[in-house]
Tab-separated table of C-alpha atoms in Angstrom:
chain	number	residue	atom	x	y	z
I	82	MET	CA	51.067	-24.564	143.336
I	83	LYS	CA	52.134	-21.559	141.498
I	84	LEU	CA	48.646	-19.467	142.401
I	85	LEU	CA	49.395	-20.578	146.208
I	86	LEU	CA	52.507	-19.704	146.367
I	87	LEU	CA	51.849	-16.119	145.009
I	88	LEU	CA	49.617	-15.816	147.132
I	89	LEU	CA	52.393	-16.529	150.094
I	90	VAL	CA	54.601	-14.356	149.102
I	91	MET	CA	52.269	-11.159	149.090
I	92	MET	CA	50.977	-12.080	152.040
I	93	MET	CA	54.620	-11.525	153.119
I	94	LYS	CA	55.181	-8.026	151.511
I	95	ILE	CA	54.870	-5.382	154.165
I	96	SER	CA	54.675	-2.044	154.339
I	97	GLY	CA	58.377	-0.900	154.839
I	98	SER	CA	57.541	1.992	156.964
I	99	SER	CA	59.363	3.295	160.068
I	100	MET	CA	57.061	4.595	161.957
I	101	MET	CA	55.032	2.998	165.059
I	102	MET	CA	51.435	3.049	163.971
I	103	GLU	CA	48.555	2.790	166.476
I	104	THR	CA	45.604	0.654	166.530
I	105	ILE	CA	42.764	2.024	165.540
I	106	SER	CA	38.915	1.831	165.353
I	107	ASP	CA	37.141	4.526	162.842
I	108	ARG	CA	33.800	4.990	163.945
I	109	GLY	CA	31.896	7.009	161.846
I	110	THR	CA	32.638	9.473	159.128
I	111	ARG	CA	36.059	10.967	158.912
I	112	THR	CA	36.668	13.307	156.605
I	113	ARG	CA	40.634	13.880	157.928
I	114	ARG	CA	42.732	10.561	158.522
I	115	TYR	CA	46.407	12.023	157.683
I	116	ALA	CA	48.875	11.627	160.907
I	117	ILE	CA	51.703	14.630	161.015
I	118	ASN	CA	54.399	13.656	163.471
I	119	PRO	CA	53.575	14.178	167.149
I	120	LEU	CA	56.618	16.680	167.421
I	121	GLY	CA	55.459	18.703	164.465
I	122	HIS	CA	59.054	18.468	163.127
I	123	LYS	CA	59.165	19.354	159.659
I	124	TRP	CA	61.432	21.839	156.769
I	125	THR	CA	62.363	25.258	157.961
I	126	HIS	CA	63.078	25.876	153.829
I	127	HIS	CA	60.751	24.576	151.218
I	128	ASN	CA	63.793	24.289	148.530
I	129	ILE	CA	64.520	20.745	149.684
I	130	THR	CA	67.948	18.595	148.079
I	131	TYR	CA	68.454	15.011	148.016
I	132	ARG	CA	71.540	12.998	147.019
I	133	ILE	CA	71.711	9.254	146.936
I	134	ILE	CA	74.617	8.062	148.109
I	135	LYS	CA	74.292	4.143	147.635
I	136	PHE	CA	72.450	2.781	144.700
I	137	PRO	CA	70.877	-0.418	144.451
I	138	ASN	CA	72.530	-3.795	143.085
I	139	THR	CA	69.574	-4.763	141.026
I	140	LEU	CA	68.713	-1.252	138.856
I	141	ASN	CA	70.959	1.117	137.082
I	142	LYS	CA	71.711	4.806	138.287
I	143	GLU	CA	69.770	5.786	135.543
I	144	ASP	CA	66.760	4.907	135.915
I	145	THR	CA	67.061	4.489	139.981
I	146	ARG	CA	67.716	8.691	139.645
I	147	LYS	CA	64.548	8.437	137.476
I	148	ALA	CA	62.440	6.776	140.190
I	149	ILE	CA	63.302	8.730	142.800
I	150	SER	CA	62.376	11.830	140.753
I	151	ILE	CA	59.131	10.612	139.913
I	152	ALA	CA	58.566	10.040	142.989
I	153	PHE	CA	59.529	13.918	144.756
I	154	THR	CA	57.983	15.003	141.712
I	155	LYS	CA	54.436	13.612	143.649
I	156	TRP	CA	55.051	15.998	146.224
I	157	SER	CA	56.406	18.729	144.750
I	158	ASP	CA	53.199	18.814	142.133
I	159	VAL	CA	50.906	19.155	145.638
I	160	SER	CA	52.606	21.298	147.964
I	161	PRO	CA	54.872	24.458	147.709
I	162	LEU	CA	58.313	22.185	148.133
I	163	THR	CA	60.627	22.264	145.392
I	164	PHE	CA	63.380	19.244	145.704
I	165	THR	CA	66.722	19.227	143.437
I	166	GLU	CA	69.385	16.431	143.397
I	167	VAL	CA	72.436	17.158	144.235
I	168	THR	CA	75.361	14.789	142.344
I	169	ASN	CA	78.538	16.513	143.335
I	170	GLY	CA	79.955	14.167	146.099
I	171	SER	CA	81.250	17.249	148.060
I	172	ALA	CA	78.151	19.319	148.726
I	173	THR	CA	76.034	18.847	151.544
I	174	ALA	CA	72.013	17.554	150.762
I	175	ASP	CA	69.097	18.106	153.119
I	176	ILE	CA	67.887	14.220	152.291
I	177	THR	CA	70.500	11.330	151.964
I	178	ILE	CA	69.228	8.215	150.362
I	179	GLY	CA	70.670	5.022	150.427
I	180	PHE	CA	70.737	1.370	149.974
I	181	TYR	CA	72.065	-1.245	152.488
I	182	ILE	CA	71.659	-4.732	153.798
I	183	PHE	CA	71.126	-6.187	157.209
I	184	ASN	CA	72.502	-4.365	160.334
I	185	HIS	CA	73.332	-1.033	158.450
I	186	THR	CA	73.789	2.749	159.890
I	187	ASP	CA	71.179	2.957	162.259
I	188	CYS	CA	69.471	-0.627	163.432
I	189	TRP	CA	71.081	-1.258	166.034
I	190	TRP	CA	70.231	1.584	168.800
I	191	SER	CA	66.887	2.575	166.975
I	192	PRO	CA	63.513	0.929	167.545
I	193	LEU	CA	62.198	2.383	165.189
I	194	HIS	CA	64.238	1.492	162.686
I	195	PRO	CA	65.078	-2.422	162.051
I	196	CYS	CA	67.575	-3.845	160.557
I	197	PHE	CA	67.157	-5.242	157.132
I	198	ASP	CA	65.894	-8.673	157.168
I	199	GLY	CA	66.610	-9.929	153.714
I	200	LEU	CA	64.075	-10.527	150.713
I	201	ASN	CA	60.500	-9.305	151.450
I	202	GLY	CA	59.412	-8.154	154.850
I	203	GLU	CA	61.201	-4.789	155.341
I	204	LEU	CA	61.626	-2.540	152.549
I	205	ALA	CA	62.729	0.413	153.964
I	206	HIS	CA	62.397	2.966	156.674
I	207	ALA	CA	63.091	7.018	157.087
I	208	PHE	CA	64.009	9.698	159.646
I	209	LEU	CA	62.063	12.703	160.182
I	210	PRO	CA	63.251	16.187	159.817
I	211	PRO	CA	65.365	17.156	160.424
I	212	ARG	CA	67.512	14.619	159.582
I	213	GLY	CA	66.400	13.486	156.416
I	214	GLU	CA	67.437	10.039	156.398
I	215	ILE	CA	66.064	7.348	153.786
I	216	HIS	CA	66.892	3.967	153.925
I	217	PHE	CA	66.168	0.772	151.215
I	218	ASP	CA	66.615	-2.101	152.079
I	219	ASN	CA	69.457	-3.995	148.878
I	220	HIS	CA	68.450	-7.482	149.115
I	221	GLU	CA	65.436	-6.551	147.557
I	222	PHE	CA	64.947	-6.520	143.987
I	223	TRP	CA	64.155	-3.006	142.817
I	224	ILE	CA	62.935	-1.843	139.480
I	225	LEU	CA	61.065	0.980	137.554
I	226	GLY	CA	57.502	0.236	137.277
I	227	LYS	CA	54.860	-1.412	139.025
I	228	SER	CA	55.325	-4.100	141.677
I	229	ARG	CA	54.987	-7.724	140.061
I	230	PHE	CA	56.009	-10.885	140.987
I	231	SER	CA	58.831	-12.815	139.122
I	232	TRP	CA	58.143	-16.286	137.983
I	233	LYS	CA	61.186	-16.420	135.962
I	234	GLN	CA	63.372	-15.078	138.879
I	235	GLY	CA	60.896	-16.752	141.401
I	236	VAL	CA	61.297	-13.377	143.458
I	237	TRP	CA	59.029	-10.039	143.971
I	238	LEU	CA	60.040	-7.075	141.862
I	239	ASN	CA	59.329	-3.963	143.768
I	240	ASP	CA	58.186	-0.632	142.127
I	241	LEU	CA	61.058	2.163	143.648
I	242	VAL	CA	58.702	5.096	142.365
I	243	GLN	CA	55.768	3.302	144.919
I	244	VAL	CA	57.948	2.932	147.844
I	245	ALA	CA	60.112	5.903	147.523
I	246	ALA	CA	56.982	8.067	147.991
I	247	HIS	CA	56.003	6.966	150.781
I	248	GLU	CA	59.158	6.862	152.738
I	249	ILE	CA	59.723	10.508	151.235
I	250	GLY	CA	56.092	11.555	153.024
I	251	HIS	CA	58.001	10.291	156.372
I	252	ALA	CA	60.854	11.917	155.641
I	253	LEU	CA	58.955	15.415	155.139
I	254	GLY	CA	57.354	14.904	158.719
I	255	LEU	CA	54.064	12.896	157.859
I	256	TRP	CA	53.135	9.761	159.467
I	257	HIS	CA	50.530	6.845	158.356
I	258	SER	CA	47.519	7.750	157.480
I	259	ARG	CA	43.845	6.097	158.315
I	260	ASP	CA	42.527	6.793	154.917
I	261	PRO	CA	42.770	3.235	152.824
I	262	ASP	CA	43.247	5.271	149.616
I	263	ALA	CA	46.340	7.185	150.348
I	264	LEU	CA	49.802	6.923	149.401
I	265	MET	CA	50.551	7.371	153.307
I	266	HIS	CA	48.295	4.369	154.474
I	267	PRO	CA	50.722	1.161	156.324
I	268	ASN	CA	49.450	-0.851	153.515
I	269	ALA	CA	49.822	0.909	150.453
I	270	THR	CA	52.414	-1.581	149.026
I	271	TYR	CA	49.502	-4.348	149.154
I	272	THR	CA	47.367	-2.270	147.176
I	273	GLY	CA	50.021	-0.994	145.092
I	274	GLN	CA	49.018	2.851	145.292
I	275	ARG	CA	51.187	4.803	143.471
I	276	ASN	CA	50.084	8.113	143.538
I	277	ILE	CA	49.043	11.004	146.227
I	278	ALA	CA	45.249	11.039	147.372
I	279	GLN	CA	43.575	14.225	149.075
I	280	ASP	CA	44.466	12.942	152.123
I	281	ASP	CA	48.068	12.855	151.283
I	282	VAL	CA	47.619	16.228	149.841
I	283	TRP	CA	45.252	17.395	153.260
I	284	GLY	CA	48.438	16.417	155.493
I	285	ILE	CA	51.546	17.994	153.605
I	286	GLN	CA	49.548	21.180	153.005
I	287	ARG	CA	49.420	21.170	157.215
I	288	LEU	CA	52.844	21.034	157.619
I	289	TYR	CA	54.176	23.485	154.631
I	290	GLY	CA	50.734	25.722	153.928
I	291	CYS	CA	50.172	25.489	149.455
I	292	GLN	CA	50.581	27.548	147.144
I	293	ASP	CA	49.084	28.461	143.852
I	294	LYS	CA	51.180	27.585	140.773
I	295	LYS	CA	49.805	29.055	138.073
I	296	ARG	CA	49.370	33.139	137.302
I	297	VAL	CA	46.297	32.683	135.917
I	298	CYS	CA	44.311	31.299	138.660
I	299	ASP	CA	42.276	34.640	138.862
I	300	PRO	CA	40.605	34.481	135.791
I	301	TRP	CA	40.069	30.538	135.754
I	302	ALA	CA	38.022	31.060	139.158
I	303	ARG	CA	35.950	33.680	137.486
I	304	LEU	CA	35.482	31.437	134.949
I	305	GLY	CA	33.637	28.658	137.833
I	306	PHE	CA	36.361	26.468	137.631
I	307	CYS	CA	36.759	25.976	141.958
I	308	GLU	CA	33.145	24.495	141.539
I	309	ARG	CA	33.407	23.016	137.878
I	310	ARG	CA	36.645	21.606	137.971
I	311	LYS	CA	38.084	20.873	141.286
I	312	THR	CA	40.368	18.354	140.961
I	313	PHE	CA	42.345	20.712	138.602
I	314	MET	CA	42.154	23.519	140.729
I	315	ARG	CA	43.069	22.195	143.618
I	316	LYS	CA	46.384	20.973	142.219
I	317	ASN	CA	47.095	24.868	140.669
I	318	CYS	CA	45.116	27.215	142.199
I	319	PRO	CA	44.185	25.777	146.037
I	320	GLN	CA	44.729	29.152	147.193
I	321	ARG	CA	41.795	30.771	145.292
I	322	CYS	CA	39.708	28.580	145.632
I	323	ASP	CA	40.626	27.858	150.039
I	324	LEU	CA	41.165	24.185	148.891
I	325	CYS	CA	44.437	24.118	150.888
I	326	TYR	CA	43.138	22.493	154.406
I	327	GLU	CA	39.901	20.672	155.014
I	328	PRO	CA	37.176	22.047	156.976
I	329	LEU	CA	36.656	21.278	160.592
I	330	ASP	CA	34.426	18.292	161.006
I	331	VAL	CA	33.173	16.989	164.646
I	332	VAL	CA	33.947	13.213	164.034
I	333	ALA	CA	31.625	10.773	166.195
I	334	THR	CA	32.545	9.101	169.203
I	335	PRO	CA	32.057	5.698	170.406
I	336	THR	CA	28.346	6.833	171.391
I	337	SER	CA	27.036	9.726	170.236
I	338	PRO	CA	28.958	13.311	170.908
I	339	PRO	CA	28.032	15.943	172.863
I	340	SER	CA	26.419	18.808	171.150
I	341	ASN	CA	28.040	21.553	172.970
I	342	VAL	CA	31.022	21.985	171.387
I	343	LYS	CA	33.343	24.632	172.183
I	344	ILE	CA	36.006	25.335	168.870
I	345	LYS	CA	39.264	26.487	170.724
I	346	MET	CA	41.386	28.444	167.855
I	347	VAL	CA	44.953	28.777	169.858
I	348	PRO	CA	48.483	30.011	168.774
I	349	ARG	CA	51.278	27.231	168.206
I	350	GLY	CA	53.088	26.031	171.074
I	351	LYS	CA	50.547	27.426	173.685
I	352	VAL	CA	49.595	24.827	176.389
I	353	VAL	CA	45.925	24.123	176.525
I	354	GLY	CA	44.231	22.780	179.400
I	355	PHE	CA	40.519	21.101	179.821
I	356	ARG	CA	39.040	19.939	182.843
I	357	CYS	CA	36.040	17.156	182.971
I	358	GLY	CA	33.454	17.902	185.163
I	359	THR	CA	33.229	21.292	187.195
I	360	LYS	CA	31.476	19.992	190.575
I	361	SER	CA	33.055	19.035	193.994
I	362	LEU	CA	32.939	15.249	193.876
I	363	ARG	CA	33.536	13.330	197.450
I	364	SER	CA	34.782	10.327	195.384
I	365	PRO	CA	37.045	10.358	192.806
I	366	PRO	CA	34.862	9.855	189.183
I	367	LYS	CA	35.929	7.210	186.331
I	368	VAL	CA	36.770	10.110	183.534
I	369	SER	CA	37.352	8.541	180.054
I	370	TRP	CA	39.110	11.300	177.204
I	371	TYR	CA	39.011	10.865	173.719
I	372	LYS	CA	40.574	12.658	170.599
I	373	ASP	CA	38.604	12.259	167.548
I	374	GLY	CA	36.116	9.843	168.445
I	375	GLU	CA	39.466	7.459	169.770
I	376	GLN	CA	40.203	6.735	173.454
I	377	ILE	CA	43.099	8.400	174.481
I	378	LEU	CA	44.198	5.794	176.756
I	379	THR	CA	47.927	7.330	178.044
I	380	SER	CA	49.900	10.573	178.161
I	381	ILE	CA	52.527	10.825	175.717
I	382	PRO	CA	55.540	12.984	176.887
I	383	GLY	CA	55.683	16.228	174.860
I	384	TYR	CA	52.181	16.495	173.474
I	385	ILE	CA	49.692	15.211	175.537
I	386	VAL	CA	49.409	14.948	179.705
I	387	MET	CA	46.024	13.109	181.136
I	388	LYS	CA	45.768	13.201	185.044
I	389	ASP	CA	42.467	12.079	186.706
I	390	ARG	CA	39.889	14.757	185.234
I	391	ASP	CA	42.844	16.873	183.532
I	392	LEU	CA	44.369	16.882	180.473
I	393	ARG	CA	47.146	19.252	178.827
I	394	ILE	CA	47.875	19.245	175.433
I	395	VAL	CA	50.451	21.201	173.318
I	396	ALA	CA	48.656	22.702	170.241
I	397	ASN	CA	50.382	21.909	166.979
I	398	GLU	CA	49.154	19.992	163.849
I	399	PHE	CA	48.824	16.704	165.369
I	400	ASN	CA	46.842	18.102	168.225
I	401	GLU	CA	44.354	19.715	166.555
I	402	GLY	CA	41.216	18.068	166.313
I	403	VAL	CA	38.164	17.603	169.003
I	404	TYR	CA	38.343	16.168	172.346
I	405	THR	CA	35.473	14.697	174.714
I	406	CYS	CA	35.644	13.939	177.906
I	407	ARG	CA	32.819	11.579	179.825
I	408	ILE	CA	32.113	10.683	183.786
I	409	HIS	CA	31.096	7.552	184.154
I	410	ARG	CA	28.983	6.358	186.823
I	411	ARG	CA	27.821	2.436	187.685
I	412	GLY	CA	28.347	2.228	184.196
I	413	ASP	CA	26.710	5.204	183.217
I	414	ILE	CA	27.604	8.197	181.313
I	415	VAL	CA	26.835	11.696	183.534
I	416	SER	CA	28.537	14.306	182.429
I	417	ALA	CA	29.992	15.133	178.905
I	418	ASN	CA	31.883	17.745	176.754
I	419	SER	CA	33.636	18.239	173.505
I	420	TRP	CA	36.372	20.869	172.900
I	421	ALA	CA	37.762	21.466	169.133
I	422	ILE	CA	40.845	22.698	169.095
I	423	ARG	CA	42.458	24.593	165.924
I	424	LEU	CA	45.272	26.920	165.037
I	425	LYS	CA	45.848	29.749	164.615
I	426	PRO	CA	47.031	30.860	161.218
I	427	GLU	CA	50.585	32.221	161.121
I	428	GLN	CA	51.199	35.432	159.242
I	429	PRO	CA	53.856	33.982	156.126
I	430	SER	CA	57.511	34.502	156.271
I	431	ASN	CA	59.075	36.663	153.787
I	432	SER	CA	61.117	33.871	153.009
């Protein structure tokens, strides 16, 4: 009976994300699975402050601060970002954190942020930059330690470090990852993933870049550490070892991808247009569009516009990838073209 109850409780637990998710079917091998918010929202400075404005009922202030600090450190270890807690009540902070119940500050007007629902269910949600808010359900039993079911109390004890680290990713500008091993995967609560995975590193560094954290990176690299100690160098010397970003990869589309992929390097914010086919046809062809092997089913205002044979995108991190168009006639593919869109590197600022 206890085992059955535990299974039921585990089935009830869901990831407390505030982001809308897509139905995704992976086809072929994919290296990049992270997702950056569509409009590229991010912080414009790297020294980010945070303040806990309302503490949980089940965890004392000292352990709450420790858990939140550990969660932020996971992201500062793999990015140029630094995080500082603000404890002065009159000072402002970039990110505010609070524990609330039911219909708190935002759920009536925001379809992406449902009201909290008591034990289990919705655990937490976060807002993208520059709003910078993270809300946790105060009906949950939050602990400093790994999630587990308490038979004594009859409730699920939730790992505040794990959930906070996931929500911080959203507050920094990341959406959910498709990599099941990633901290930003929507099912990270199920799996108990507490640590930043390589896919998470790629995502946060696509938004904020990366920097070497050690002054001895050059001698380490000359000793061959970039090849022999790649994990260590990825954390400490990503620039020196060219490990900041994943390489461009061409992902399989629903059928075999065309070989004539055209690579375009474009500046951020530029509108890029594609046309499927060049010949004038008497009757409008049936055209399908794909991004990284997944069919684009509808336009998304602000960054993807699809109309018959034409597709337009606004160049940003979210829209990087391989776009493929296919012309169909009587059920057969008669033409296909692909374009790989990459952002031109931006000049580093002095700030």
